[in-house]
Amino acid sequence: MSRPLDDPRAFLEDLFRAAIASADPLNCVPPFLPPAPAGRTLVIGAGKASARMAQAVEQAWAADGRRGALSGLVVTRYGHGAPCKNIEIVEAAHPVPDAAGEAAARRILKLVRGLTRDDLVLCLISGGGSALLAAPADGLTLADKQDINRQLLRAGASISEMNAVRKHLSAIKGGRLAAAAAPARVVTLAISDVPGDDPSVIASGPTVADPSTYGEARTIVARYGLDLPPAASRILREAGDETPKPGDPRLAGHAYHMIASPAAALAAAAALAEKAGVGVENLGDAIEGHARTVGQDHAALALRRQAALAAGQSLVLLSGGETTVVVRGTGKGGRNAEYALAQAVALNGAAGIAGLAGDTDGIDGITDAAGVVFDPATLERARRGGLDPAARLDDNDAYSLFSATGGLIVTGPTLTNVNDFRATLICHPSDPQAS
């Protein structure tokens, strides 16, 4: 790997790649596969990693000829597919659902109905599944769901808040998928992309009991002043069909395995940094809040940590989680680019500090970049190119600035998703290449 003082950017990208590799389904899925059932094995799922997970299932299943045949359907984001022989892969839109996602969700519901106690449903879940499993509740249209998703995204609602609303406007989320599969046994393999790895939040928990309520969904709608379609307001108000709750007999005997997580991804990056002789401060995998505010806070922390370093010492701050962006401008950029630009602006070219922020699925927001990297000269390069960093930040246009300064990280879809990864490398300002 790259030495941190020789090439800070290469070092930070090495850490990012280590985090992604730790969550590769080809490595994570096989150890958790259950024994073959007496009856059928049906593979279903949704999420940005679901196609790669299905590919891993097929490869491991075929390697053991005693397991018998399998079939099924999973839905993933456009461009995130993987080749499979027996499991159908459908691609659909994310983060705002489309007709392809709705059709796939309806087909999955149809597939799991009519199974027996001898059958196994193997459910592959990863981040992004909420938008990809778009089966609106009775009386709602896909257009209604699309409108609600857009409002939640623009309001800056957290992932748990978004999912609490979506679960109560869905025919498949919040345990409803597992309930539809009864009496078959359901085994869920999940790659977490949410702070705390709560199974009821990952992809809106289609196979687990849902602790949230219609009342909580109404509170969230009021908190953000959402203008719901009349049918959605009626469903939340009447609260006639609650999601399955803990203890529901339809979910008895099911199993849920967390096969990859943000915490494990940070641990993989930390191990690589320590091997290179760099100190590590892990801020945790559950950082939420506005991307701009978190970036400013991490800049202040980096400066405090730098003041305590001796010449020759280095430290990397690692963190995960999912920040949000309140869109007020007309620019282009994801939450990681916004975080990094806010951090860079707050540091104002401080010598010895460089940073990276990226989404482990390879897509930051709706851009073609996984994330961005900055160094002490980034802001000066932007100004020489006629860009005002503070103005770009105010216009939610971090992507344009990093594109112009050579700071974009483009990986393409990684076929996994353990949420955001952030690393800030801190060296003593007198060390070589600190500027």
Coordinates of C-alpha atoms in Angstrom, one line a residue:
M1 CA 0.0 0.0 0.0
S2 CA 1.0 3.7 -0.3
R3 CA 3.0 5.3 2.4
P4 CA 0.8 8.1 3.9
L5 CA 3.4 10.9 3.8
D6 CA 4.6 10.0 0.3
D7 CA 1.1 10.1 -1.3
P8 CA -1.8 11.0 1.0
R9 CA -4.4 10.6 -1.7
A10 CA -3.3 7.1 -2.6
F11 CA -3.2 6.1 1.1
L12 CA -6.8 7.4 1.6
E13 CA -8.0 5.5 -1.5
D14 CA -6.3 2.3 -0.2
L15 CA -8.3 2.7 3.0
F16 CA -11.5 3.2 1.0
R17 CA -10.9 0.1 -1.1
A18 CA -10.2 -2.0 2.0
A19 CA -13.6 -0.9 3.4
I20 CA -15.4 -1.9 0.2
A21 CA -13.5 -5.3 -0.1
S22 CA -14.5 -6.2 3.5
A23 CA -18.2 -6.2 2.3
D24 CA -17.8 -8.0 -1.0
P25 CA -20.8 -10.5 -1.1
L26 CA -18.6 -13.2 -2.8
N27 CA -16.7 -13.3 0.5
C28 CA -19.5 -12.6 2.9
V29 CA -22.4 -14.8 1.7
P30 CA -21.1 -18.4 1.6
P31 CA -20.4 -18.8 5.3
F32 CA -24.1 -18.0 6.2
L33 CA -25.9 -20.2 3.7
P34 CA -28.4 -22.5 5.4
P35 CA -28.8 -26.3 4.7
A36 CA -31.1 -27.2 1.8
P37 CA -34.7 -27.7 2.8
A38 CA -36.9 -30.7 2.1
G39 CA -38.9 -28.7 -0.4
R40 CA -38.1 -25.7 -2.7
T41 CA -35.4 -23.1 -2.2
L42 CA -36.6 -19.7 -3.4
V43 CA -34.2 -16.8 -3.5
I44 CA -35.6 -13.2 -3.4
G45 CA -34.1 -9.9 -2.4
A46 CA -33.6 -6.2 -3.0
G47 CA -30.8 -3.7 -2.7
K48 CA -27.7 -2.3 -4.3
A49 CA -25.7 -5.5 -3.4
S50 CA -28.5 -8.0 -4.0
A51 CA -27.4 -9.1 -7.5
R52 CA -23.9 -9.8 -6.3
M53 CA -25.3 -11.6 -3.3
A54 CA -27.4 -13.7 -5.6
Q55 CA -24.3 -14.5 -7.7
A56 CA -22.5 -15.6 -4.5
V57 CA -25.4 -17.8 -3.6
E58 CA -25.5 -19.5 -7.0
Q59 CA -21.7 -20.1 -7.0
A60 CA -21.7 -21.6 -3.4
W61 CA -24.9 -23.6 -4.0
A62 CA -23.5 -25.1 -7.2
A63 CA -20.3 -26.1 -5.4
D64 CA -22.3 -28.3 -3.1
G65 CA -24.3 -30.8 -5.3
R66 CA -26.3 -32.0 -2.3
R67 CA -28.3 -28.7 -2.1
G68 CA -30.5 -29.2 -5.1
A69 CA -32.0 -26.6 -7.4
L70 CA -32.9 -23.0 -6.6
S71 CA -34.8 -20.2 -8.3
G72 CA -35.9 -16.7 -7.6
L73 CA -35.8 -13.0 -8.3
V74 CA -33.9 -10.1 -6.9
V75 CA -34.1 -6.4 -7.8
T76 CA -31.1 -4.1 -7.8
R77 CA -30.3 -0.6 -8.9
Y78 CA -29.7 0.2 -12.6
G79 CA -26.1 -0.7 -13.4
H80 CA -25.6 -2.9 -10.3
G81 CA -26.5 -6.2 -11.9
A82 CA -24.4 -9.4 -11.8
P83 CA -24.6 -12.5 -14.0
C84 CA -26.8 -15.3 -12.6
K85 CA -28.2 -18.5 -14.2
N86 CA -31.2 -19.5 -12.1
I87 CA -32.0 -16.3 -10.1
E88 CA -33.5 -13.6 -12.2
I89 CA -32.0 -10.1 -11.8
V90 CA -34.2 -7.1 -12.3
E91 CA -32.8 -3.6 -12.4
A92 CA -34.9 -0.6 -11.2
A93 CA -34.5 3.0 -10.0
H94 CA -33.0 4.4 -6.8
P95 CA -33.5 6.5 -4.7
V96 CA -36.9 7.4 -6.3
P97 CA -38.8 4.2 -7.2
D98 CA -40.0 3.4 -10.7
A99 CA -42.4 1.1 -12.5
A100 CA -39.7 -1.6 -12.9
G101 CA -39.2 -1.7 -9.1
E102 CA -42.9 -1.8 -8.5
A103 CA -43.4 -4.7 -10.9
A104 CA -40.5 -6.6 -9.4
A105 CA -41.9 -6.1 -5.9
R106 CA -45.3 -7.4 -6.9
R107 CA -43.7 -10.4 -8.5
I108 CA -41.7 -11.2 -5.4
L109 CA -44.9 -11.1 -3.3
K110 CA -46.6 -13.4 -5.7
L111 CA -43.6 -15.9 -5.7
V112 CA -43.6 -16.2 -1.9
R113 CA -47.4 -16.9 -1.6
G114 CA -48.5 -20.5 -1.5
L115 CA -45.3 -22.0 -0.1
T116 CA -45.2 -24.8 2.5
R117 CA -43.4 -25.6 5.7
D118 CA -40.9 -27.7 3.7
D119 CA -39.8 -24.7 1.6
L120 CA -37.0 -22.2 2.3
V121 CA -37.1 -18.5 1.3
L122 CA -33.6 -17.1 1.2
C123 CA -33.9 -13.3 1.3
L124 CA -30.9 -11.1 0.2
I125 CA -31.2 -7.6 1.6
S126 CA -28.9 -4.6 1.3
G127 CA -29.1 -0.8 1.3
G128 CA -31.3 0.7 -1.3
G129 CA -34.0 -2.0 -0.9
S130 CA -36.6 0.4 0.3
A131 CA -36.8 2.2 -3.0
L132 CA -36.3 -0.9 -5.1
L133 CA -39.1 -2.8 -3.3
A134 CA -41.8 -0.4 -4.4
A135 CA -45.2 -2.0 -3.7
P136 CA -47.6 0.8 -2.7
A137 CA -50.3 0.0 -0.2
D138 CA -53.8 -0.4 -1.6
G139 CA -55.1 3.0 -2.8
L140 CA -51.7 4.5 -3.5
T141 CA -50.1 4.8 -6.8
L142 CA -46.4 4.7 -7.8
A143 CA -46.5 8.4 -8.5
D144 CA -47.7 9.0 -4.9
K145 CA -44.7 7.0 -3.6
Q146 CA -42.3 8.8 -5.8
D147 CA -43.6 12.2 -4.6
I148 CA -43.3 11.2 -1.0
N149 CA -39.7 9.9 -1.5
R150 CA -38.7 13.1 -3.2
Q151 CA -40.1 15.2 -0.3
L152 CA -38.4 13.1 2.3
L153 CA -35.1 13.3 0.5
R154 CA -35.3 17.1 0.0
A155 CA -36.3 17.6 3.6
G156 CA -33.2 15.9 4.9
A157 CA -35.1 13.2 6.8
S158 CA -32.9 10.5 8.3
I159 CA -33.0 7.0 6.9
S160 CA -34.9 5.7 9.9
E161 CA -37.5 8.4 9.5
M162 CA -37.8 7.8 5.8
N163 CA -38.4 4.1 6.4
A164 CA -40.9 4.6 9.2
V165 CA -43.1 6.5 6.7
R166 CA -42.4 4.2 3.8
K167 CA -43.2 1.0 5.8
H168 CA -46.7 2.3 6.6
L169 CA -47.4 3.1 3.0
S170 CA -46.3 -0.2 1.6
A171 CA -47.6 -3.7 0.9
I172 CA -44.2 -5.4 1.3
K173 CA -42.1 -3.5 3.8
G174 CA -42.0 -3.7 7.6
G175 CA -42.3 -7.5 7.9
R176 CA -45.1 -7.8 5.4
L177 CA -42.9 -9.8 2.9
A178 CA -42.1 -12.4 5.6
A179 CA -45.8 -12.6 6.6
A180 CA -46.8 -13.3 3.0
A181 CA -44.3 -16.2 2.9
A182 CA -45.8 -18.0 5.9
P183 CA -45.6 -20.9 6.6
A184 CA -42.3 -21.3 4.8
R185 CA -39.1 -20.6 6.7
V186 CA -37.4 -17.3 5.9
V187 CA -33.6 -16.9 6.2
T188 CA -32.4 -13.3 5.6
L189 CA -28.8 -12.4 4.8
A190 CA -28.3 -8.7 5.2
I191 CA -25.6 -6.2 4.3
S192 CA -26.2 -3.2 6.6
D193 CA -26.0 0.4 5.4
V194 CA -27.6 2.0 8.4
P195 CA -26.3 3.3 11.7
G196 CA -26.6 0.7 14.4
D197 CA -27.4 -2.1 11.9
D198 CA -31.1 -2.3 12.9
P199 CA -32.7 -5.1 10.8
S200 CA -36.0 -3.2 10.9
V201 CA -34.4 -0.2 9.2
I202 CA -32.2 -1.9 6.5
A203 CA -34.3 -1.8 3.3
S204 CA -37.3 -1.0 5.6
G205 CA -37.1 -4.5 7.2
P206 CA -39.3 -6.5 4.8
T207 CA -38.7 -9.8 6.7
V208 CA -38.6 -8.6 10.3
A209 CA -41.0 -7.3 12.9
D210 CA -41.6 -3.6 12.7
P211 CA -41.5 -1.6 16.0
S212 CA -42.6 1.7 14.3
T213 CA -46.2 2.7 14.2
Y214 CA -48.6 4.7 12.1
G215 CA -48.5 7.3 14.8
E216 CA -44.7 7.7 14.4
A217 CA -45.1 8.0 10.7
R218 CA -47.7 10.8 11.2
T219 CA -45.3 12.6 13.5
I220 CA -42.5 12.5 11.0
V221 CA -44.8 13.8 8.2
A222 CA -45.7 16.7 10.5
R223 CA -42.1 17.4 11.6
Y224 CA -41.0 18.0 8.0
G225 CA -44.2 19.6 6.8
L226 CA -44.7 17.1 4.0
D227 CA -47.6 17.6 1.6
L228 CA -48.8 14.1 1.2
P229 CA -51.2 12.9 -1.5
P230 CA -54.7 12.6 -0.1
A231 CA -54.6 8.7 -0.3
A232 CA -51.4 8.6 1.8
S233 CA -52.8 11.0 4.4
R234 CA -55.9 8.8 4.6
I235 CA -53.9 5.6 5.1
L236 CA -51.8 7.1 7.9
R237 CA -54.8 8.6 9.5
E238 CA -57.0 5.5 9.5
A239 CA -54.1 3.1 10.5
G240 CA -56.2 0.1 9.6
D241 CA -53.5 -2.5 8.9
E242 CA -50.4 -2.3 11.2
T243 CA -47.2 -3.9 10.2
P244 CA -46.2 -7.2 11.9
K245 CA -45.0 -6.6 15.4
P246 CA -42.5 -8.6 17.6
G247 CA -44.1 -11.9 18.5
D248 CA -46.2 -12.2 15.4
P249 CA -46.6 -16.0 14.8
R250 CA -46.1 -15.6 11.0
L251 CA -42.5 -14.6 11.7
A252 CA -41.7 -17.5 14.1
G253 CA -38.7 -19.6 13.4
H254 CA -37.1 -17.2 10.9
A255 CA -33.4 -16.4 10.9
Y256 CA -31.6 -13.1 10.2
H257 CA -27.8 -12.9 9.6
M258 CA -25.8 -9.6 9.4
I259 CA -23.1 -10.7 7.0
A260 CA -21.4 -7.3 6.5
S261 CA -21.6 -3.9 8.2
P262 CA -20.3 -0.4 8.4
A263 CA -18.4 -1.2 11.6
A264 CA -16.6 -4.1 10.0
A265 CA -15.7 -1.9 7.0
L266 CA -14.2 0.7 9.3
A267 CA -12.3 -2.0 11.1
A268 CA -10.8 -3.2 7.9
A269 CA -9.6 0.3 7.0
A270 CA -8.2 0.8 10.5
A271 CA -6.2 -2.4 10.3
L272 CA -4.6 -1.3 7.1
A273 CA -3.8 2.1 8.5
E274 CA -2.2 0.7 11.6
K275 CA -0.1 -1.7 9.4
A276 CA 1.2 1.4 7.7
G277 CA 2.2 2.9 11.1
V278 CA -0.6 5.5 11.2
G279 CA -2.6 6.0 14.4
V280 CA -6.3 5.5 14.2
E281 CA -9.2 7.3 15.9
N282 CA -12.5 5.6 15.0
L283 CA -15.3 8.0 15.4
G284 CA -17.9 5.3 14.9
D285 CA -20.2 4.0 12.1
A286 CA -23.4 5.8 13.2
I287 CA -22.7 9.5 12.5
E288 CA -25.7 11.3 11.3
G289 CA -26.7 14.9 10.8
H290 CA -26.3 17.5 8.1
A291 CA -23.3 16.8 5.9
R292 CA -22.2 20.4 6.0
T293 CA -22.3 20.5 9.8
V294 CA -20.5 17.2 10.3
G295 CA -17.8 18.3 7.9
Q296 CA -17.2 21.5 9.8
D297 CA -17.1 19.5 13.1
H298 CA -14.6 17.1 11.7
A299 CA -12.4 19.9 10.5
A300 CA -12.3 21.4 14.0
L301 CA -11.5 18.0 15.5
A302 CA -8.7 17.4 12.9
L303 CA -7.1 20.7 13.9
R304 CA -7.2 19.9 17.6
R305 CA -5.7 16.5 17.0
Q306 CA -3.0 18.0 14.7
A307 CA -1.9 20.4 17.5
A308 CA -1.1 17.4 19.7
L309 CA 1.0 15.6 17.1
A310 CA 4.8 15.5 17.2
A311 CA 6.9 15.7 14.1
G312 CA 6.8 12.4 12.2
Q313 CA 3.5 11.3 13.8
S314 CA 0.3 10.8 11.8
L315 CA -3.3 10.0 12.6
V316 CA -6.3 9.1 10.6
L317 CA -9.9 9.9 11.7
L318 CA -12.3 7.2 10.4
S319 CA -16.1 7.4 10.5
G320 CA -19.2 6.0 8.9
G321 CA -22.9 6.5 8.9
E322 CA -25.2 8.5 6.7
T323 CA -25.4 12.3 6.7
T324 CA -28.1 14.3 5.0
V325 CA -28.2 17.3 2.7
V326 CA -30.8 20.0 2.8
V327 CA -31.0 21.1 -0.8
R328 CA -31.3 24.8 -1.2
G329 CA -29.1 25.4 -4.2
T330 CA -29.2 24.3 -7.8
G331 CA -25.8 22.6 -8.0
K332 CA -24.7 19.0 -8.3
G333 CA -23.3 16.8 -5.6
G334 CA -23.9 14.0 -3.1
R335 CA -23.7 14.1 0.7
N336 CA -20.1 12.9 0.7
A337 CA -19.0 15.7 -1.6
E338 CA -20.8 18.2 0.4
Y339 CA -19.3 16.9 3.7
A340 CA -15.8 17.0 2.2
L341 CA -16.2 20.5 0.7
A342 CA -17.5 21.8 4.1
Q343 CA -14.5 20.2 5.8
A344 CA -12.1 21.7 3.3
V345 CA -13.6 25.2 3.6
A346 CA -13.4 25.0 7.3
L347 CA -9.7 23.9 7.2
N348 CA -8.9 26.7 4.7
G349 CA -5.8 24.9 3.3
A350 CA -4.4 23.9 6.7
A351 CA -1.0 22.1 6.0
G352 CA -0.8 18.4 6.7
I353 CA -4.5 17.5 6.5
A354 CA -6.2 15.6 3.7
G355 CA -9.5 13.9 3.5
L356 CA -11.7 11.5 1.6
A357 CA -15.4 10.9 1.8
G358 CA -17.3 8.3 -0.4
D359 CA -20.2 6.0 -0.6
T360 CA -19.2 2.4 -0.5
D361 CA -21.8 1.5 -3.2
G362 CA -19.8 3.6 -5.7
I363 CA -22.4 6.3 -6.2
D364 CA -22.5 9.5 -4.2
G365 CA -26.0 10.9 -4.5
I366 CA -27.0 10.8 -8.2
T367 CA -23.5 11.5 -9.6
D368 CA -21.1 9.2 -11.4
A369 CA -18.5 9.6 -8.5
A370 CA -18.2 7.4 -5.5
G371 CA -16.8 10.3 -3.5
V372 CA -14.1 12.9 -3.4
V373 CA -10.7 13.6 -1.9
F374 CA -9.2 16.9 -0.9
D375 CA -5.7 18.1 0.2
P376 CA -4.3 21.5 1.5
A377 CA -4.1 22.9 -2.1
T378 CA -7.7 22.0 -3.2
L379 CA -9.2 25.3 -2.4
E380 CA -6.4 27.3 -4.0
R381 CA -6.8 25.2 -7.2
A382 CA -10.5 25.9 -7.2
R383 CA -9.9 29.7 -6.9
R384 CA -7.3 29.7 -9.7
G385 CA -10.0 28.1 -11.8
G386 CA -12.5 30.8 -11.0
L387 CA -14.5 28.9 -8.4
D388 CA -15.5 30.3 -5.1
P389 CA -15.5 27.3 -2.6
A390 CA -17.9 28.9 -0.2
A391 CA -20.3 29.8 -3.0
R392 CA -20.2 26.3 -4.4
L393 CA -21.0 24.9 -1.0
D394 CA -24.0 27.3 -0.6
D395 CA -25.3 26.2 -4.0
N396 CA -24.9 22.5 -3.1
D397 CA -22.4 22.2 -6.0
A398 CA -19.5 20.3 -4.4
Y399 CA -19.3 17.9 -7.4
S400 CA -18.5 20.7 -9.8
L401 CA -15.7 22.0 -7.6
F402 CA -14.1 18.6 -7.1
S403 CA -14.5 17.8 -10.8
A404 CA -12.6 20.9 -11.7
T405 CA -9.8 20.3 -9.1
G406 CA -9.2 16.6 -9.9
G407 CA -10.8 15.4 -6.6
L408 CA -13.4 13.0 -7.9
I409 CA -13.1 9.3 -7.0
V410 CA -14.9 7.2 -9.7
T411 CA -15.2 3.5 -9.0
G412 CA -18.4 2.6 -10.8
P413 CA -20.9 0.4 -8.9
T414 CA -19.1 -1.7 -6.3
L415 CA -22.0 -4.2 -5.9
T416 CA -22.0 -3.8 -2.2
N417 CA -23.2 -1.1 0.2
V418 CA -22.1 -0.5 3.8
N419 CA -22.9 3.2 3.7
D420 CA -20.6 6.2 3.8
F421 CA -16.9 6.0 4.5
R422 CA -14.9 9.0 5.7
A423 CA -11.2 9.3 6.4
T424 CA -9.2 12.4 7.4
L425 CA -5.4 12.0 7.4
I426 CA -3.6 14.3 9.8
C427 CA 0.2 14.8 9.7
H428 CA 2.4 17.3 11.5
P429 CA 2.5 20.5 9.4
S430 CA 6.3 20.5 9.3
D431 CA 6.5 17.0 7.8
P432 CA 7.5 16.5 4.1
Q433 CA 4.6 17.0 1.6
A434 CA 2.4 18.4 4.4
S435 CA 1.4 21.3 2.1

